XYZ file of C-alpha atoms in Angstrom:
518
model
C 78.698 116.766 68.104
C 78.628 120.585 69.605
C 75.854 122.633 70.526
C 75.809 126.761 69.714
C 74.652 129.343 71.557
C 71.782 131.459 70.162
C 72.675 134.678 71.874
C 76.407 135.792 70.160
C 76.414 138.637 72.372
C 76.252 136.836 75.685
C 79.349 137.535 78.117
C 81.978 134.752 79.201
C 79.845 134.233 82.494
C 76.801 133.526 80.198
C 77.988 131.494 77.418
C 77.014 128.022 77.113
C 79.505 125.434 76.641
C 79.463 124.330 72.398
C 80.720 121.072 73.382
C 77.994 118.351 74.292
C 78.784 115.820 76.871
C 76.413 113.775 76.507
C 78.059 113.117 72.893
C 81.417 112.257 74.860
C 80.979 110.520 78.098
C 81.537 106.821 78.212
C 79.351 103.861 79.997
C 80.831 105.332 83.178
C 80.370 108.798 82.447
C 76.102 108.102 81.565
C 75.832 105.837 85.010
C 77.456 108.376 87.191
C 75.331 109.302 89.743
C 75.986 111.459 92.901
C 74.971 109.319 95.762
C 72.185 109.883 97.823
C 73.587 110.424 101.583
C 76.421 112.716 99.740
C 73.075 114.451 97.935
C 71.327 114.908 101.171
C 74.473 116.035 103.179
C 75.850 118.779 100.970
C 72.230 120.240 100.737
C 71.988 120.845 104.441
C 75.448 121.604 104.716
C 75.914 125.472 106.111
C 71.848 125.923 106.517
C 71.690 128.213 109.713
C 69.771 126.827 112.582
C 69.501 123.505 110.946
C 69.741 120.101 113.891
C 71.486 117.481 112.063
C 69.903 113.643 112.154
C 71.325 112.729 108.870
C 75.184 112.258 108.749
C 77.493 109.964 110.072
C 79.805 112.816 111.093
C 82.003 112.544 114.094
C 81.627 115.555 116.448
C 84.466 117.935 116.860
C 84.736 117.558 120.785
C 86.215 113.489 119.786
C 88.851 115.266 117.263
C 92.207 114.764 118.813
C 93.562 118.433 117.436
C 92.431 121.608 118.909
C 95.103 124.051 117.067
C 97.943 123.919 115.153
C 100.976 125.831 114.112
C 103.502 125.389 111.285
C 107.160 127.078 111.032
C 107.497 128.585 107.406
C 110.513 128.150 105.705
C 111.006 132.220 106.037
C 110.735 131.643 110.003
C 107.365 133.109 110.410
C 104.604 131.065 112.257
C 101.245 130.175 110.867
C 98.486 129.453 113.483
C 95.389 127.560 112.466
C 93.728 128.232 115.941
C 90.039 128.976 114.992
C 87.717 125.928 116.246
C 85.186 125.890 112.887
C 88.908 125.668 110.841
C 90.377 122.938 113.009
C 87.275 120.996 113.181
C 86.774 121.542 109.381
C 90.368 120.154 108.847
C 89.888 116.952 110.875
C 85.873 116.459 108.951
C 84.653 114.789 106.150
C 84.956 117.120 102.824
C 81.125 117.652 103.375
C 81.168 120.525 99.962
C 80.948 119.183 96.898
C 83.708 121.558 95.349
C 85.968 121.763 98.110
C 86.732 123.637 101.627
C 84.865 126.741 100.476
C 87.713 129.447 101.322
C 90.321 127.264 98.770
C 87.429 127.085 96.278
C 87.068 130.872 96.156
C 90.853 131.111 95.948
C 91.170 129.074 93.341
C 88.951 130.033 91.092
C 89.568 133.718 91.597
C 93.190 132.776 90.896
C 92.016 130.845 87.665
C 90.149 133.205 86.336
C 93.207 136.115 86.915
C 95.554 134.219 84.660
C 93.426 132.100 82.521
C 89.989 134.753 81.727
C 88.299 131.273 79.927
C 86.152 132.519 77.857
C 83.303 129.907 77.938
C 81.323 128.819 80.778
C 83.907 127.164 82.914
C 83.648 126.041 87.257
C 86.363 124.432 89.100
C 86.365 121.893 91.640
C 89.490 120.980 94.307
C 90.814 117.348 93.603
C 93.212 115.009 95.369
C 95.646 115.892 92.782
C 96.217 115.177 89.312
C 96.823 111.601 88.941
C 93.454 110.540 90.189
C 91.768 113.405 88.329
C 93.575 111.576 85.126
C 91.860 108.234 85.927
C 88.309 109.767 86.736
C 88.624 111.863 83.677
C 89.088 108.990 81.353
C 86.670 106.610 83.145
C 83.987 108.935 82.729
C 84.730 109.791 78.623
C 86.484 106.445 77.619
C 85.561 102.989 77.172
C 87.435 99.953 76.991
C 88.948 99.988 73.401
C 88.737 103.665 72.914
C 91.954 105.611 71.723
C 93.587 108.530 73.115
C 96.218 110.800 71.955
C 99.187 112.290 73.349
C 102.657 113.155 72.684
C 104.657 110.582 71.345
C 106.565 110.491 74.725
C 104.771 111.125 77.496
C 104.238 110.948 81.318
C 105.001 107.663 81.816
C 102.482 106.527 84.370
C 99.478 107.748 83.053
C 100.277 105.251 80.208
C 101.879 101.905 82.432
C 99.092 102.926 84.984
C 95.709 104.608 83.333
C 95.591 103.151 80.011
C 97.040 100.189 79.300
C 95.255 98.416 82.538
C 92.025 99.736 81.366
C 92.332 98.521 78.307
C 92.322 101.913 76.194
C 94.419 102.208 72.934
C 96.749 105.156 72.638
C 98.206 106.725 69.494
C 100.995 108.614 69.560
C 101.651 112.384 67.648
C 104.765 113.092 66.624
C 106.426 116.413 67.962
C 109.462 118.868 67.628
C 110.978 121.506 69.794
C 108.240 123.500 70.339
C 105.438 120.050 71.061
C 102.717 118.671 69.427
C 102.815 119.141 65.644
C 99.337 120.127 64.237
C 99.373 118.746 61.197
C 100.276 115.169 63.066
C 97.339 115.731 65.079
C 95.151 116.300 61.500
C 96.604 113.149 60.074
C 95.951 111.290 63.132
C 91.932 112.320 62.884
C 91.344 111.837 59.311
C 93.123 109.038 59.126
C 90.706 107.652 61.673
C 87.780 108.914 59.750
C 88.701 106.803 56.585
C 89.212 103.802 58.295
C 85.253 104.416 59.611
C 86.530 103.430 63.396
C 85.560 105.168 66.399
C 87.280 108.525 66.618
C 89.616 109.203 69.404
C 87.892 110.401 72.497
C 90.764 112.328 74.048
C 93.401 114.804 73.654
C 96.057 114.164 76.579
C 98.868 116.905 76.469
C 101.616 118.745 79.126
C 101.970 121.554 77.257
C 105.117 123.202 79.719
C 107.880 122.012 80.418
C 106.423 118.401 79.003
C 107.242 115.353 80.639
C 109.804 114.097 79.714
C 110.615 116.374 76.921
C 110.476 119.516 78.910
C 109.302 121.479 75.907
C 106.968 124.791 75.823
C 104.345 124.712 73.421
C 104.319 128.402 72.337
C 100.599 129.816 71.635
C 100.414 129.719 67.937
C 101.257 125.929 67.909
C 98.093 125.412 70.895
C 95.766 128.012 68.531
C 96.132 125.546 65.587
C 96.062 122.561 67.895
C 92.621 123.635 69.332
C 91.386 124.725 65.736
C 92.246 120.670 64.622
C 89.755 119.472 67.746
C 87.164 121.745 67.179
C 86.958 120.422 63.742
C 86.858 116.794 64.851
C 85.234 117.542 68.060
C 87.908 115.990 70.510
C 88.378 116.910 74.266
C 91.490 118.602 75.421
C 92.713 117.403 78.723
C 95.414 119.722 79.592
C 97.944 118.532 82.135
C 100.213 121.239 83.841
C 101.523 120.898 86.630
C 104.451 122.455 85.985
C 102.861 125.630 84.996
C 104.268 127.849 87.704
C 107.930 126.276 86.805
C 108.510 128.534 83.540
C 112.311 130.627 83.643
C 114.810 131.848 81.251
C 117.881 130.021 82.812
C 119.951 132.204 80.684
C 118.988 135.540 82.709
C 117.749 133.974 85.892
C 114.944 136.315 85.828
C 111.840 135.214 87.171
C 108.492 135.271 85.103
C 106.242 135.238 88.024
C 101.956 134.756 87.519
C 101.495 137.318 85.123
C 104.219 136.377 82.611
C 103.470 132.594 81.786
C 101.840 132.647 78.356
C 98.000 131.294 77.167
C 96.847 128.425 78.360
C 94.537 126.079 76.312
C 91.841 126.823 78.885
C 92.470 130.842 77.822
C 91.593 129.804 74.201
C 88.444 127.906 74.696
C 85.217 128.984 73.715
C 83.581 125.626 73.236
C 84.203 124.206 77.066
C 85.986 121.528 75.380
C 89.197 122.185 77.303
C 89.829 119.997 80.949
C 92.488 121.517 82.624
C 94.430 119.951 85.679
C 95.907 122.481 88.124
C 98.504 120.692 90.872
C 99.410 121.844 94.073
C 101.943 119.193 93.688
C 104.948 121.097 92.341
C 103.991 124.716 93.140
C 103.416 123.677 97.128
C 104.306 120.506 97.994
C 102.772 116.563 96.169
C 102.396 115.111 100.198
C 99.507 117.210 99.884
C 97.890 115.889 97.399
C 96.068 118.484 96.138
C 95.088 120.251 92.753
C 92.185 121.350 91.143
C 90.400 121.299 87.988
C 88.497 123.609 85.234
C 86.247 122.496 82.859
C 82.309 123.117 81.473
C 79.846 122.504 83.753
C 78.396 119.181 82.252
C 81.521 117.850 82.726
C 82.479 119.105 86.175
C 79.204 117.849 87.431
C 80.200 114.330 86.548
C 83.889 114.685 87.908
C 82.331 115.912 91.220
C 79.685 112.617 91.037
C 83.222 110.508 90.868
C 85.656 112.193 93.332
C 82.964 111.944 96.024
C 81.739 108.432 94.921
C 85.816 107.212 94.852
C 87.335 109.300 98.142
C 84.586 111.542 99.376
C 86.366 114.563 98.353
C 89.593 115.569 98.951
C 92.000 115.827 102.130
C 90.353 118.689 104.071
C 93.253 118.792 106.298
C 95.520 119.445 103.183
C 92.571 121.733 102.638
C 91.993 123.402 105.566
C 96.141 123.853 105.744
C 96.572 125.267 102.075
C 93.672 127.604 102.297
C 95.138 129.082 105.775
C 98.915 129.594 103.843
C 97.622 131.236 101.057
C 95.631 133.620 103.247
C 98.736 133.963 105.061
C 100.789 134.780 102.255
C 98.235 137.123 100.477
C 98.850 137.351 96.697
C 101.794 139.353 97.069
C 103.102 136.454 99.217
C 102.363 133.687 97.005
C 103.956 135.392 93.623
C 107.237 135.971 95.537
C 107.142 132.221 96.475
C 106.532 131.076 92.934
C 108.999 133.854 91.985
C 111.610 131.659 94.240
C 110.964 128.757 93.082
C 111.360 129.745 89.284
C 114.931 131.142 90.204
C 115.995 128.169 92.062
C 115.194 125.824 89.434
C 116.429 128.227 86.720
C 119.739 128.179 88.635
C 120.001 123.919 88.610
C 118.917 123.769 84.458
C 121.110 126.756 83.882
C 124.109 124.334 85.780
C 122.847 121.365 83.928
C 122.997 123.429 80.545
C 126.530 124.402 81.179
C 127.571 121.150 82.388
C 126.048 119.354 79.653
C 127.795 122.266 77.413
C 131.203 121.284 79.056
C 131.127 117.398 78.822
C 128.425 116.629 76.226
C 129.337 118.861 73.583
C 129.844 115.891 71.416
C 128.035 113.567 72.691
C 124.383 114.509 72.459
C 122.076 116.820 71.557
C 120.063 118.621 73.856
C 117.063 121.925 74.070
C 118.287 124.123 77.331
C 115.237 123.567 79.603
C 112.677 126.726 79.737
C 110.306 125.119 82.096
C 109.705 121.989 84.467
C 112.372 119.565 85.715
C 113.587 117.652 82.664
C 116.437 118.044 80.174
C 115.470 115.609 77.311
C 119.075 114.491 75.822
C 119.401 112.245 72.164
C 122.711 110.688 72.768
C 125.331 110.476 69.840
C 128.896 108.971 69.726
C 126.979 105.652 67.903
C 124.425 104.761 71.336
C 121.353 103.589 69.425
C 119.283 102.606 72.180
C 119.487 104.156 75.442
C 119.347 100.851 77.412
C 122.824 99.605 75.927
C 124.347 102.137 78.959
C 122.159 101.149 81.854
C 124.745 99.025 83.223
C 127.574 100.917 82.856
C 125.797 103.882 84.477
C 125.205 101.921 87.196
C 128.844 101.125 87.458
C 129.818 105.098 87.194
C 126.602 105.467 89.358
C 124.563 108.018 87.951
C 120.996 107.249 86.941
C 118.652 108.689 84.162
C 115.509 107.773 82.470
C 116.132 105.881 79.356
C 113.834 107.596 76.722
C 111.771 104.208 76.119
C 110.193 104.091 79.644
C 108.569 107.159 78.383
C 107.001 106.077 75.263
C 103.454 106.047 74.622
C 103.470 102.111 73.728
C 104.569 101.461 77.500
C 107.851 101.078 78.762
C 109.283 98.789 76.061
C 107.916 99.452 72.568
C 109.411 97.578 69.844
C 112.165 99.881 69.048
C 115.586 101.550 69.713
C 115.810 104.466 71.266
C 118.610 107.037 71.899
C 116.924 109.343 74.035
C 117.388 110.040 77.815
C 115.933 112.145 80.714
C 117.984 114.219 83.202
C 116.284 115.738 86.325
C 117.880 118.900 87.786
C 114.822 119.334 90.220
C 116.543 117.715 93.022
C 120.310 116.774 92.930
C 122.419 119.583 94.401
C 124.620 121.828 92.727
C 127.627 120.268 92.157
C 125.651 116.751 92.055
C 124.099 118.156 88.915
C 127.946 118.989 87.470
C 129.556 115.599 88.859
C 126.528 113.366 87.247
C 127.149 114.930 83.979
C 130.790 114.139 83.940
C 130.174 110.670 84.789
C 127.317 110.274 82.196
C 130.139 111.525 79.805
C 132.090 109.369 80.948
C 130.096 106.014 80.487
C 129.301 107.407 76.503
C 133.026 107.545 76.072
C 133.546 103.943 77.313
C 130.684 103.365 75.411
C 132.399 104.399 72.202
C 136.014 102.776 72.700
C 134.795 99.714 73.666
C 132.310 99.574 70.347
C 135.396 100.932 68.358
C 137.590 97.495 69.513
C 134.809 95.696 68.745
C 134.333 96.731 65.755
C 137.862 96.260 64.712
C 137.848 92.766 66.144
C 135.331 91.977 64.048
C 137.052 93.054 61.233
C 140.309 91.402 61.802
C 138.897 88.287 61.870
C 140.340 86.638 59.167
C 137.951 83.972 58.224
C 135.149 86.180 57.743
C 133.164 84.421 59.922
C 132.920 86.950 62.640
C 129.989 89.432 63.228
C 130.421 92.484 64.141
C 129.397 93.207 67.448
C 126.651 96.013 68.056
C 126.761 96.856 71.874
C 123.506 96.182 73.721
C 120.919 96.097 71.592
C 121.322 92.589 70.130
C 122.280 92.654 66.355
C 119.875 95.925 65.428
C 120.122 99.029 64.535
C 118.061 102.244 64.328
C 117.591 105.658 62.146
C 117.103 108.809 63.296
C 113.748 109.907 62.508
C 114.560 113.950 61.302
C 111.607 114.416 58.517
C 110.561 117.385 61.063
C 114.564 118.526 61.669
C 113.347 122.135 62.915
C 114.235 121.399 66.575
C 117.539 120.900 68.005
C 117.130 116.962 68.236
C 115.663 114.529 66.569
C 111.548 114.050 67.272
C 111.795 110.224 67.169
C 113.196 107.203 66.991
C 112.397 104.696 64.185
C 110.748 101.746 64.460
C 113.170 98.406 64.939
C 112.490 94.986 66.348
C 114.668 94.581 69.290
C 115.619 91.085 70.105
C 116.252 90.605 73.976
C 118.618 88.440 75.577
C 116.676 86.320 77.528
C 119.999 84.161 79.186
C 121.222 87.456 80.373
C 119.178 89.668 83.078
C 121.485 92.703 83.269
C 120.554 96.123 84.849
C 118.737 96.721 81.147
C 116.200 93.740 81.709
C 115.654 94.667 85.486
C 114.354 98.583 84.555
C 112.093 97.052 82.617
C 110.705 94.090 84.691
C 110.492 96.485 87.093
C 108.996 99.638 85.159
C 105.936 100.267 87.291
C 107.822 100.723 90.470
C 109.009 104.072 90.587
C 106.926 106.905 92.352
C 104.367 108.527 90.874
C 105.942 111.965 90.557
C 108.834 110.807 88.230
């Protein structure tokens, strides 16, 4: 359900939101309350003259710190000597939107690249994971469904929603993301069965984890168009926003160069969108920040205080004093750095891939983030039937299925992969290609004897072997063939050794423990 406005002419600043909240937000989202010491602390926070009986707030003569200074990577020094700052860093987050100077940064920043056109505010988070998990506390319930890419980040699916109990459905993509008319099936398809509709819209729209895919602004128009029809909240995820490049030409893009945004496009305040610190800065800070109508934003602030009371304000207090450091000026050229260094490693990756995987697999040259997204060929039909033999040639990669929506083993074969270059040097990036080459080739001879084995045997009581993946097999899935690899992998049953517990079994017993970040 949406509201309208009744004045047409109003400006951006006085628009109200279309979308109504109180339509969307869950059993959480209704019950969240700020609580009352937070209430009567931020409303005698920064009163002048006011004597402060209230708070449980240490006093700044029992901080430890009474400066500090940090080298830069350029070799200047940055001085955070001013007593209010260091005793700010070392406090409770006592405002309800963050250390005000990083608020007002922020949000000037936003509103320079984004311009949303409805009435949007912004509040400083402890990043984006937890902003993930409020955000879907506060508009889902157990049993609710939300939508995403049919691979997607993997923890906010092993994590967020299967523990909570939610239900996620998949939308098939291509090269260039999310496929509108998937998303329309997806919705009407709901309708007719009379369920509840999907309460969410999860999507990383650059350089998509793990696909590391662009969604260009014509697909995110039509995309937006389909939710305003069905009334569905976007959450947009980007924290690799700042990482956009052409690795053919090296050339930086910038902050003014990046393309629309969802947030640009909407006029209903339906659109959350997650900002990170995390890959623009540095993720020990743990720090982002997010944009979204004020009837929404209210209740986010209610839950980040309730869960952490607010965010780091040393990260705070430390951010806020480099940007001011840097200036604007300052900041682009560090974001310009950044975009040429990782252009440089995918443009290496590209040409390595180009050298030794010509005929091996498929692949999109990365644009954006830290993933290549690779379909292998040479007759690999699940990802997993290498594990072990990359271990032996000891590389590593991200077999496509830890990625899926379903969790990290749905019921099906999968050829995909993902290959970081954001870390690995140089000629790391160069040697692990070779040796991934190398294990697909072994791959391949030893499937050929195999196969010829089976074959030969005379009594024709022989199977023929299929490496890996137990006796099945899999079709590519190329109804939407418009990108350079397949979208998807079809749906198989994949029977699991149980009396063997090879390198394959262990990724997956173990799924949850990698970091975070990955």
């Amino acid at each position: 359900m949406t509201a309208t406005t009744d004045d047409p002419e109003a400006s951006p600043n006085q628009r109200v939101a279309a979308v109504d909240y109180t339509q969307h937000f869950g059993q959480e989202g209704h019950a969240r309350k700020l609580a009352s010491l937070r209430v009567l602390l931020s409303a005698f926070t920064g009163v002048p003259g006011i004597i402060g009986l209230h708070g449980g707030l240490p006093p700044a003569d029992a901080f430890p710190f009474t400066e500090m200074s940090f080298t830069l990577r350029d070799g200047t020094k940055m001085q955070i000597s001013d007593p209010a700052q260091v005793a700010a860093a070392q406090q409770y987050s006592v405002t309800l939107r963050g250390y005000p100077p990083l608020y007002e940064w922020v949000k000037k920043h936003t509103w320079a690249l984004h311009s949303p056109p409805a009435d949007h505010d912004i509040v400083v988070t402890t990043g984006s994971n937890h902003t993930i998990e409020m955000i879907m506390s506060l508009l889902m319930d157990k049993g609710d469904t939300i939508l995403c890419e049919s691979y997607t980040y993997p923890h906010m699916i092993e994590s967020l929603v299967i523990p909570r109990g939610f239900r996620v459905q998949g939308i098939e993509t291509d090269g260039e993301g999310i496929i509108p008319r998937a998303v329309s099936k997806a919705l009407e398809e709901h309708a007719a069965q009379g369920g509840k509709p999907p309460r969410l819209l999860y999507t990383v729209p650059v350089g998509q984890n793990p696909t590391g895919v662009v969604t260009p602004l014509h697909r995110r128009q039509q995309i937006y168009a389909v939710c305003q029809k069905h009334d569905i909240v976007i959450l947009e995820d980007d924290p690799y926003f700042y990482l956009q490049f052409s690795a053919s030409s090296m050339a930086p893009r910038g902050l003014h160069n990046l393309g629309a945004s969802y947030l640009s496009l909407d006029t209903d305040g339906r659109v959350i969108r997650l900002d990170s610190f995390s890959k623009v800065l540095a993720p020990g800070l743990r720090l982002g920040w997010a944009t979204a109508a004020p009837a929404l934003l209210e209740k986010l602030i209610f839950h980040l205080h309730g869960s952490t009371l607010g965010p780091c304000a040393l990260s705070q207090v430390v951010v806020a004093s480099l940007l001011h450091h840097w200036g604007q000026q300052g900041f682009e050229q560090h974001v310009k750095d950044m975009q040429q260094g990782y252009a440089r490693r995918a443009h290496i990756l590209h040409t390595a891939a180009e050298e030794h995987l010509a005929d091996l697999a498929e692949w999109q040259e990365p644009q954006a983030g830290m993933f290549a997204w690779l379909k292998l060929c040479g007759g690999i039909k699940d990802a997993d039937e290498i594990l072990d033999k990359l271990k032996e040639e000891k590389v590593v990669v991200v077999p496509g299925r830890i990625a899926h929506c379903e969790g990290p083993r749905p019921n099906f074969a999968c050829p995909y992969i993902r290959v970081s270059f954001a870390s690995a040097t140089d000629a790391h990036l160069v040697e692990g290609i070779r040796r991934l080459a190398t294990v697909i080739r072994k791959f391949q001879q030893e499937s050929s004897a195999s196969h010829a084995n089976g074959v030969a045997d005379s009594n024709g009581n022989a199977s023929t072997h299929v490496a890996a993946s137990n006796g099945n097999t899999a079709h590519d899935n190329t109804e939407n063939g418009d990108s350079k690899y397949s979208k998807d992998c079809s749906v198989q049953e994949v029977v699991h050794d149980n009396a063997q517990m090879s390198l394959n079994d262990a990724v997956h017993t173990a799924a949850d423990s990698q970091p975070e970040g990955c």
